[in-house]
mmCIF file of C-alpha atoms in Angstrom:
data_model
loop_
_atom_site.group_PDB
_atom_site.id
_atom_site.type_symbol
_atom_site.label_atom_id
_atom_site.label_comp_id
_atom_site.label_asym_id
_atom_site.label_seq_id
_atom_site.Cartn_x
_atom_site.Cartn_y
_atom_site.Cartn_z
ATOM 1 C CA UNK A 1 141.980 -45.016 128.590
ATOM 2 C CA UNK A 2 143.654 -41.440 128.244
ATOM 3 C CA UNK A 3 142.783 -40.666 124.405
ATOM 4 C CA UNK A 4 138.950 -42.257 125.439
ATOM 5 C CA UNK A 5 138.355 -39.998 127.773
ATOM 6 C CA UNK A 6 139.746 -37.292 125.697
ATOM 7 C CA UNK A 7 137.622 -38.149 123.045
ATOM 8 C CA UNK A 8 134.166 -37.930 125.444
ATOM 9 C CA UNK A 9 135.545 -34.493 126.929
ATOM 10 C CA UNK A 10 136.128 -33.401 123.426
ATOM 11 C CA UNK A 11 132.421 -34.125 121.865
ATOM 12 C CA UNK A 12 129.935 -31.870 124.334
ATOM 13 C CA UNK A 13 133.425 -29.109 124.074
ATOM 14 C CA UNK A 14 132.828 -29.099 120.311
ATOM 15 C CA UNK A 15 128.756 -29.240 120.408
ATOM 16 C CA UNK A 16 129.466 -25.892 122.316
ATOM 17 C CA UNK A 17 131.474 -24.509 119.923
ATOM 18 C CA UNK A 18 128.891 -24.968 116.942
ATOM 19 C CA UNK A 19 126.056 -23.683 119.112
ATOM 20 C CA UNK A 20 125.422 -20.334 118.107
ATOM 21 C CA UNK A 21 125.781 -17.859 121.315
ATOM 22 C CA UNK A 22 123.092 -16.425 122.910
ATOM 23 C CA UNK A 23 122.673 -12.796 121.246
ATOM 24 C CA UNK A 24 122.063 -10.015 123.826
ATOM 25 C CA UNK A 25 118.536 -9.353 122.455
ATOM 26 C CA UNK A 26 117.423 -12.601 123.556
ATOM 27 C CA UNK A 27 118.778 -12.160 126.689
ATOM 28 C CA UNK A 28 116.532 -9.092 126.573
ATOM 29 C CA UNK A 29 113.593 -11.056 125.801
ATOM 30 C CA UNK A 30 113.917 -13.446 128.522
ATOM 31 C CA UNK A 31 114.782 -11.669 131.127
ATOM 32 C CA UNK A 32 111.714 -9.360 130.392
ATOM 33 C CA UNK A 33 109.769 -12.927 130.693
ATOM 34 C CA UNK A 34 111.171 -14.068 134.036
ATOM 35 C CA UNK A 35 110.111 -10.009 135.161
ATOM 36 C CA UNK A 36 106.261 -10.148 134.166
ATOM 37 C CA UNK A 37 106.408 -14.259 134.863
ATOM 38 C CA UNK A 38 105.732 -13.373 138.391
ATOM 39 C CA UNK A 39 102.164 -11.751 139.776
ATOM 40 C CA UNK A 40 103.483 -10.569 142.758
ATOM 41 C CA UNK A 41 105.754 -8.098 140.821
ATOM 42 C CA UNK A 42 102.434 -6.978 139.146
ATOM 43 C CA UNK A 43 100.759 -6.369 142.137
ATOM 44 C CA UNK A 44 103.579 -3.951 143.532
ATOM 45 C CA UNK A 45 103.750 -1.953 140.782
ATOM 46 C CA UNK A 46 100.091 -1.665 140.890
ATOM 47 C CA UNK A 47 99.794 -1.268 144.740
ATOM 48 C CA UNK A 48 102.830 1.244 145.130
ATOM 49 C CA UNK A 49 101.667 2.870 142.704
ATOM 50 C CA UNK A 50 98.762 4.274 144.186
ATOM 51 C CA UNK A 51 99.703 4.241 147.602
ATOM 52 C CA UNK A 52 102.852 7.140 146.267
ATOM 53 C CA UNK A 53 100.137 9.050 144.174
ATOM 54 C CA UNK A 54 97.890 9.119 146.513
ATOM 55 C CA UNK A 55 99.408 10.327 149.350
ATOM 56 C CA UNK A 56 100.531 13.240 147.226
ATOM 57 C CA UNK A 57 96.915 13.889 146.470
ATOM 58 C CA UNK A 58 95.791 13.973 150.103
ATOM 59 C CA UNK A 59 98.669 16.170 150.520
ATOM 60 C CA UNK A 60 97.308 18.385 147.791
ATOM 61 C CA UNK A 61 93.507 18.276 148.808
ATOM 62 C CA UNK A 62 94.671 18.891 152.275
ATOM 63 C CA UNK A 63 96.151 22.473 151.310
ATOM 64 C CA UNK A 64 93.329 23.000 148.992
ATOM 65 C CA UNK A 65 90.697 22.742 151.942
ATOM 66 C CA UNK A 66 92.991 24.824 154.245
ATOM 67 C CA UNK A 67 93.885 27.344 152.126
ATOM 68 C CA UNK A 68 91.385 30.110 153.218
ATOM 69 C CA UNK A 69 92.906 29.580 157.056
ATOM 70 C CA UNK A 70 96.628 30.035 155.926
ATOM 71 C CA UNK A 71 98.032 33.479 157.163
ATOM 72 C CA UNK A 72 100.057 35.461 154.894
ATOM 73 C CA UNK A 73 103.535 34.309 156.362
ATOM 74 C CA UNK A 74 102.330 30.728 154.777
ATOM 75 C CA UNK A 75 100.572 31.887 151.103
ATOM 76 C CA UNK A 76 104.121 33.794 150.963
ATOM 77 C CA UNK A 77 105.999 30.717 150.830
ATOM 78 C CA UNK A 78 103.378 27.995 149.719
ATOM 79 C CA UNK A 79 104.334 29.126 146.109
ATOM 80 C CA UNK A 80 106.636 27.265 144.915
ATOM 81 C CA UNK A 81 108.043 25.751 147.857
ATOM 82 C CA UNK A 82 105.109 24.050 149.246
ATOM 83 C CA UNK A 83 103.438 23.442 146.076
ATOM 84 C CA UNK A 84 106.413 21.136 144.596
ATOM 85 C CA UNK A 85 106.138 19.532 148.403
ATOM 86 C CA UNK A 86 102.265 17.989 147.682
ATOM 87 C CA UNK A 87 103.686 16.887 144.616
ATOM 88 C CA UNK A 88 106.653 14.675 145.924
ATOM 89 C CA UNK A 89 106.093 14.393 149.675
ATOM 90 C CA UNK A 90 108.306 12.674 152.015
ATOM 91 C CA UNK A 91 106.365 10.200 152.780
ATOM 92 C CA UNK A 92 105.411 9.189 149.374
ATOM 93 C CA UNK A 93 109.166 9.436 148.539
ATOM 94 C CA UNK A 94 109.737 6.479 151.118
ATOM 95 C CA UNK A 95 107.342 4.090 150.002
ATOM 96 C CA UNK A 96 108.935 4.558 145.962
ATOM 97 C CA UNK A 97 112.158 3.700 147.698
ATOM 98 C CA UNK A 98 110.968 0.893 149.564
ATOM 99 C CA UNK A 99 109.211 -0.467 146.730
ATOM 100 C CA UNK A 100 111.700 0.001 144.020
ATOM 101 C CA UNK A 101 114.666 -1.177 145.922
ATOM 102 C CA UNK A 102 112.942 -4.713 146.939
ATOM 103 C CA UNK A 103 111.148 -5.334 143.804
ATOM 104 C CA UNK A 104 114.835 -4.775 142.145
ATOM 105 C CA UNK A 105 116.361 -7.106 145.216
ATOM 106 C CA UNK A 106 113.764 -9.900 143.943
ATOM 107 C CA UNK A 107 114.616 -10.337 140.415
ATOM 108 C CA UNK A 108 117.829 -11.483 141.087
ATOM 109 C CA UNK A 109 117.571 -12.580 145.084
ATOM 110 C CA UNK A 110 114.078 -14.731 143.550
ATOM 111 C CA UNK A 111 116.319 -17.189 141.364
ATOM 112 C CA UNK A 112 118.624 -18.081 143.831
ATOM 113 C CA UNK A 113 115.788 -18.479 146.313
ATOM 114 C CA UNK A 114 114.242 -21.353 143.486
ATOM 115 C CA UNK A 115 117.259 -22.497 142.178
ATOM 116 C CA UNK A 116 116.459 -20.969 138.582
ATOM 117 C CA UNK A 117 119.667 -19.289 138.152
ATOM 118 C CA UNK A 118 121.632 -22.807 137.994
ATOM 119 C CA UNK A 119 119.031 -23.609 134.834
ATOM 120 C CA UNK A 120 119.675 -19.873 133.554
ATOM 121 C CA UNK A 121 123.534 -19.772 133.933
ATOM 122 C CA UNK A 122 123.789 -23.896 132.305
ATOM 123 C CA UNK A 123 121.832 -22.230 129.003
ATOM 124 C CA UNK A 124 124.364 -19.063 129.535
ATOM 125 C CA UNK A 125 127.443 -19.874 130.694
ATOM 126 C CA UNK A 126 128.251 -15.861 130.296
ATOM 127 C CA UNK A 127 127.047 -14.810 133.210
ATOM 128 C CA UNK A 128 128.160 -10.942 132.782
ATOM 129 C CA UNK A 129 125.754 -10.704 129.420
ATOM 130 C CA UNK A 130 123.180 -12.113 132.067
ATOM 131 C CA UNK A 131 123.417 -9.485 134.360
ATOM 132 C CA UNK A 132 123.727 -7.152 132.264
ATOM 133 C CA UNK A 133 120.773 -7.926 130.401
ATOM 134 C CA UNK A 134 118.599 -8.114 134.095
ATOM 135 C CA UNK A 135 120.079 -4.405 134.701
ATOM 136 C CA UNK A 136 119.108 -3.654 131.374
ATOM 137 C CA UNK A 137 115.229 -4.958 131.660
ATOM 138 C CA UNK A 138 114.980 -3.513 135.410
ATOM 139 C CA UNK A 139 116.113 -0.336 134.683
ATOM 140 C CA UNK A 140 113.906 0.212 131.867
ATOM 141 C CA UNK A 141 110.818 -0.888 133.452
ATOM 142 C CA UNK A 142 111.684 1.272 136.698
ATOM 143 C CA UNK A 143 112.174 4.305 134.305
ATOM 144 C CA UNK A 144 109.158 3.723 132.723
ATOM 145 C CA UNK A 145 107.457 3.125 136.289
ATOM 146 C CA UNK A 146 109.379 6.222 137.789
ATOM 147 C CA UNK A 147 108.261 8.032 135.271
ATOM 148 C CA UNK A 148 104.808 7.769 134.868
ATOM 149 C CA UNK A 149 104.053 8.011 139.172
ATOM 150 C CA UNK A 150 106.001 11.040 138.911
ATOM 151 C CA UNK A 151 104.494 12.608 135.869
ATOM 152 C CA UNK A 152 101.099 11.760 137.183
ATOM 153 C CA UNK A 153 101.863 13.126 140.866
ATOM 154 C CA UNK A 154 102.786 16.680 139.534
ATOM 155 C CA UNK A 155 100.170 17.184 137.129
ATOM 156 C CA UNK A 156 96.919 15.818 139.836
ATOM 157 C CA UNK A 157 98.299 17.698 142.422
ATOM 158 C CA UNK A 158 99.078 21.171 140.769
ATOM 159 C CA UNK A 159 95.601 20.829 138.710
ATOM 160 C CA UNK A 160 94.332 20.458 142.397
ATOM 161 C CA UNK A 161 96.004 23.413 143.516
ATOM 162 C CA UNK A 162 94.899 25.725 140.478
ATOM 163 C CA UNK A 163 91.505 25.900 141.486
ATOM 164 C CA UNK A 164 93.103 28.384 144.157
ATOM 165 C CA UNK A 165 95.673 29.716 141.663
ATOM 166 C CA UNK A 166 98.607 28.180 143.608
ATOM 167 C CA UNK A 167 99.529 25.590 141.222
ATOM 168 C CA UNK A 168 102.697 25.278 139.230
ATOM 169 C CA UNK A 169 103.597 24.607 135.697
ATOM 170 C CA UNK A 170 106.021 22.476 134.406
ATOM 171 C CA UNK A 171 107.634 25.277 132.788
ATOM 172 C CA UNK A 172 109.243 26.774 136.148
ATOM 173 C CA UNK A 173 111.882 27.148 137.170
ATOM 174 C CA UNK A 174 113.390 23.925 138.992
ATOM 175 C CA UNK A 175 109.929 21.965 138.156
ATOM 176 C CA UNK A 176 111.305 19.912 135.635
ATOM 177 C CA UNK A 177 114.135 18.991 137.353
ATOM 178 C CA UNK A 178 112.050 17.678 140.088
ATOM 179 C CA UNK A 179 109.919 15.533 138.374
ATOM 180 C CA UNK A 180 112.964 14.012 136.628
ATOM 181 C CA UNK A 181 115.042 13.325 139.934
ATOM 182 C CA UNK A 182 111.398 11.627 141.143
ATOM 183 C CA UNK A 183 111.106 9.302 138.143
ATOM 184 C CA UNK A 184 114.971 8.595 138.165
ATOM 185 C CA UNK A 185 114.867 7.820 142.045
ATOM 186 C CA UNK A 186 113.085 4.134 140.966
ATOM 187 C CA UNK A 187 115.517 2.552 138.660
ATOM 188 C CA UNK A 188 118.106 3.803 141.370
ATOM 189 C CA UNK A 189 116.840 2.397 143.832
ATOM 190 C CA UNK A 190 116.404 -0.411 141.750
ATOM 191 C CA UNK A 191 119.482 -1.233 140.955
ATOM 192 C CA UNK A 192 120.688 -0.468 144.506
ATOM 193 C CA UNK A 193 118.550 -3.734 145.235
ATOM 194 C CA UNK A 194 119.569 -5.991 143.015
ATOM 195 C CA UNK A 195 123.393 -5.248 144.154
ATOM 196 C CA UNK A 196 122.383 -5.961 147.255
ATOM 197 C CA UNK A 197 120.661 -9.058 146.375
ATOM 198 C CA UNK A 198 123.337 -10.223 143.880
ATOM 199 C CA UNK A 199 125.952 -10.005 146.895
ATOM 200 C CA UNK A 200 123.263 -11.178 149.919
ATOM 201 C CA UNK A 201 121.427 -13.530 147.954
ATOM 202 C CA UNK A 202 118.717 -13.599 151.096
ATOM 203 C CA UNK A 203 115.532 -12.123 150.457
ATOM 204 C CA UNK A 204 114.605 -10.866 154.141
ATOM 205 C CA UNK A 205 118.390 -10.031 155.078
ATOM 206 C CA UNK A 206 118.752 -8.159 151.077
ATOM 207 C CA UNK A 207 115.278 -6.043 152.333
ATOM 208 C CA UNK A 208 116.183 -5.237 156.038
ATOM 209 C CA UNK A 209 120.255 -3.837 154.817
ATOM 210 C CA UNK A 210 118.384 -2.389 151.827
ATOM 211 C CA UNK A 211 115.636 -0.385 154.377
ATOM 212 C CA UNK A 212 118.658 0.514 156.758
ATOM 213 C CA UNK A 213 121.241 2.378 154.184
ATOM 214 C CA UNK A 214 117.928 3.903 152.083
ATOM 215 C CA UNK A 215 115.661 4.893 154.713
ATOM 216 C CA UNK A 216 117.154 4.652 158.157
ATOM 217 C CA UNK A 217 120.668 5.816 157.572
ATOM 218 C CA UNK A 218 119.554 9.692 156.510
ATOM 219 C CA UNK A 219 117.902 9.880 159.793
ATOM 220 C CA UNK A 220 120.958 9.139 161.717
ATOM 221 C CA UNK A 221 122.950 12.032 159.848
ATOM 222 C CA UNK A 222 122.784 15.697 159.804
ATOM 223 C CA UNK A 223 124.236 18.331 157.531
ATOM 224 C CA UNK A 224 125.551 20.293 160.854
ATOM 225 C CA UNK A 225 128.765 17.931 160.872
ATOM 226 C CA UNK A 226 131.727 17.685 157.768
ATOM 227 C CA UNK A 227 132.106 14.155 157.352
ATOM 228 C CA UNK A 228 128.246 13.423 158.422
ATOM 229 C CA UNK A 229 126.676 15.737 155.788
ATOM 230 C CA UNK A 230 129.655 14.150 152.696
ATOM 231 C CA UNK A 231 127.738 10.800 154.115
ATOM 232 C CA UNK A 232 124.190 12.656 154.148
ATOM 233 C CA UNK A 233 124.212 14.006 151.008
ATOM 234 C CA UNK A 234 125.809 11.042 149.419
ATOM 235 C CA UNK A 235 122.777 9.002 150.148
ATOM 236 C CA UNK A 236 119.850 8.923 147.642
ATOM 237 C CA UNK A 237 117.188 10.063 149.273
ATOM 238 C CA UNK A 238 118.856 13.156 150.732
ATOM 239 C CA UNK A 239 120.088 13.718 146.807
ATOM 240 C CA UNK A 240 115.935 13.461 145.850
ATOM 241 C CA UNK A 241 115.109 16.181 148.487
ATOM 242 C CA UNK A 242 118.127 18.260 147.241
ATOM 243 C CA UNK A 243 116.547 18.149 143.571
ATOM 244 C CA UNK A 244 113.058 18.663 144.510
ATOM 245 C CA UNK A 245 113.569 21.723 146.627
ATOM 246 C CA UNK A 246 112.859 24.723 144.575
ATOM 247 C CA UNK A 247 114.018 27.245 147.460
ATOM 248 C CA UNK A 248 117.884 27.944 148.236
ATOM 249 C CA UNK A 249 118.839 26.123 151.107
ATOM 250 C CA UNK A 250 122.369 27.873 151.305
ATOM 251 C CA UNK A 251 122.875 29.687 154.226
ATOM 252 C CA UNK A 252 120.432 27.305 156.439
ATOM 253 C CA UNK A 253 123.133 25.054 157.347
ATOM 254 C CA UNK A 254 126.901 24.564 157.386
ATOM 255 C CA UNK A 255 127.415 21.810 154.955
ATOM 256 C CA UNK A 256 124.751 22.114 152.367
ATOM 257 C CA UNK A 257 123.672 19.783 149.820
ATOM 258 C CA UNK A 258 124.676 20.917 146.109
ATOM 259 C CA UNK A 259 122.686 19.995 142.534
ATOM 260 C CA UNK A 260 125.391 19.189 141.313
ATOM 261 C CA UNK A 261 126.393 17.201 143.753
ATOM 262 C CA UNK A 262 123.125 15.154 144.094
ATOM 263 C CA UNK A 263 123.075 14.641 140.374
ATOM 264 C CA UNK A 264 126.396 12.917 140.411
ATOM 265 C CA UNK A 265 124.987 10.570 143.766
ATOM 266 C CA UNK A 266 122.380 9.623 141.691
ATOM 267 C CA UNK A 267 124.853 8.397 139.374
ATOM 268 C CA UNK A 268 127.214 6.595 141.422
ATOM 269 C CA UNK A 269 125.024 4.499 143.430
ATOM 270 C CA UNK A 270 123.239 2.179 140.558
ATOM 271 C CA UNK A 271 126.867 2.082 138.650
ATOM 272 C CA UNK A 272 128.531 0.663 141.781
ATOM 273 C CA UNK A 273 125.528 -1.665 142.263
ATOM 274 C CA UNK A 274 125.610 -2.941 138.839
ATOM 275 C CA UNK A 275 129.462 -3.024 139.479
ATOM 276 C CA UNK A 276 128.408 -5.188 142.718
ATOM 277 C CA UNK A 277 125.979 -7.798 140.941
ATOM 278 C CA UNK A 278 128.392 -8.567 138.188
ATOM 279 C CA UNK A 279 131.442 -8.952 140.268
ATOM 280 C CA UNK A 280 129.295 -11.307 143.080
ATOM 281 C CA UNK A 281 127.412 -13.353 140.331
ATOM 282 C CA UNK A 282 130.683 -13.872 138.599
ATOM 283 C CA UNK A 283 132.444 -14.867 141.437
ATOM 284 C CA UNK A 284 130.314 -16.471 144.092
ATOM 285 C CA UNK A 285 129.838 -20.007 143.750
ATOM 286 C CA UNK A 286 125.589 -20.985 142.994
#
């Protein structure tokens, strides 16, 4: 009965063995298939898309229309300061983070929702190579995404502002550093998501924590405090206004935020959520 048994255990074990491993590339490949396999995720690139770009636009058009009634106090400053503001507002800022983080949150929260990752993890036992390969595909696309929202969003609104000779260029100083922490805030917040959805594995409770430490949290800290501005200026989005400010906010407040300091937040947060999703997918039970 033993060496029977031992013999059926042994035959699938040894099929294994002579099946060639999955090689990374595919995993590539079909993770970029279960991304696109989905319309929704179409539609909310497309959607949040323009929604970000054009509420930078209206921002833009609105100063455009208002110039002639701005005193001199406000054409003082509007150059560079509020120029580099209609091209990444606030608001717009919000809905990229919003966006990002839950379409990141669904490529992983979305196959435990339908049960696909049990089919996924039986073809590919090695489920770190899977995760990584998701990160991989996510945070490619969200460059790409980031990227090209970002890129547009300068160069509509400062064309817009030319026609009063108030635009900028990419060429000054602190521009291109801007439009780079813009289009590097969506894989970010990206991969902030899918941590969050590797470890929550609920798509409504992965959203509402994501909303409350991305867009909620900054408004309950202030840079007046020690410990509260470390916290602030840890966050991402209070990194993003650090790196799109071209004035010098030193002196305006006790604890201000640093570049290099919001650099290295950008950093951190998706390499402890990619930390997060392998460590939970490894370890949780499907």
């Amino acid at each position: 009965m033993n060496s029977t048994t031992t013999q059926l255990t042994a035959v699938p074990a040894a099929v294994r063995a002579a099946e060639p491993g999955a090689r990374f590339r595919d995993l590539l490949a079909a993770e970029w298939i279960k991304l696109w396999s989905l319309r929704s995720i179409s539609w909310a690139f497309g959607a949040s898309a323009l929604i970000i770009i054009a509420l930078n636009v209206s921002a833009a058009v609105a100063d455009f229309n208002n110039w002639p009634t701005y005193n001199e106090g406000i054409r003082a400053l509007f150059v560079p300061i509020w120029a580099m503001r209609d091209a990444f507002t606030v608001g717009a800022c919000m809905i990229l983070i919003l966006a990002t983080g839950s379409i990141g949150a669904l490529t992983i929260v979305g196959e435990y929702s339908t049960g696909q990752i049990r089919t996924t993890f039986a073809a590919v036992p090695a489920r770190r190579s899977v995760v990584a390969a998701k990160l991989a595909v996510v945070t490619a696309v969200m460059l790409v995404y980031g990227t090209v929202v970002s890129g547009t969003s300068f160069g509509v609104t400062q064309a817009i502002l030319s026609g009063r000779d108030i635009g900028l260029s990419l060429d000054h100083p602190g521009a291109l550093r801007a439009v780079a922490a813009s289009a590097l805030l969506a894989p970010v917040c990206a991969l902030v998501g899918m941590g969050l959805g590797a470890l929550i594995r609920h798509t409504a409770a992965t959203v509402v924590t994501l909303t409350g430490i991305l867009l909620l949290l900054p408004f309950l800290l202030n840079d007046r405090h020690r410990w509260s501005s470390v916290i602030l200026h840890a966050l991402p989005r209070s990194a993003w206004e650090r790196l799109v400010q071209l004035d010098d906010p030193f002196g305006s407040a006790p604890y201000p935020a640093t570049i290099s300091g919001s650099w290295i937040a950008y950093a951190a947060w998706p390499l402890a959520a990619a930390v997060v999703a392998v460590v939970a997918v490894r370890r949780h039970d499907l």
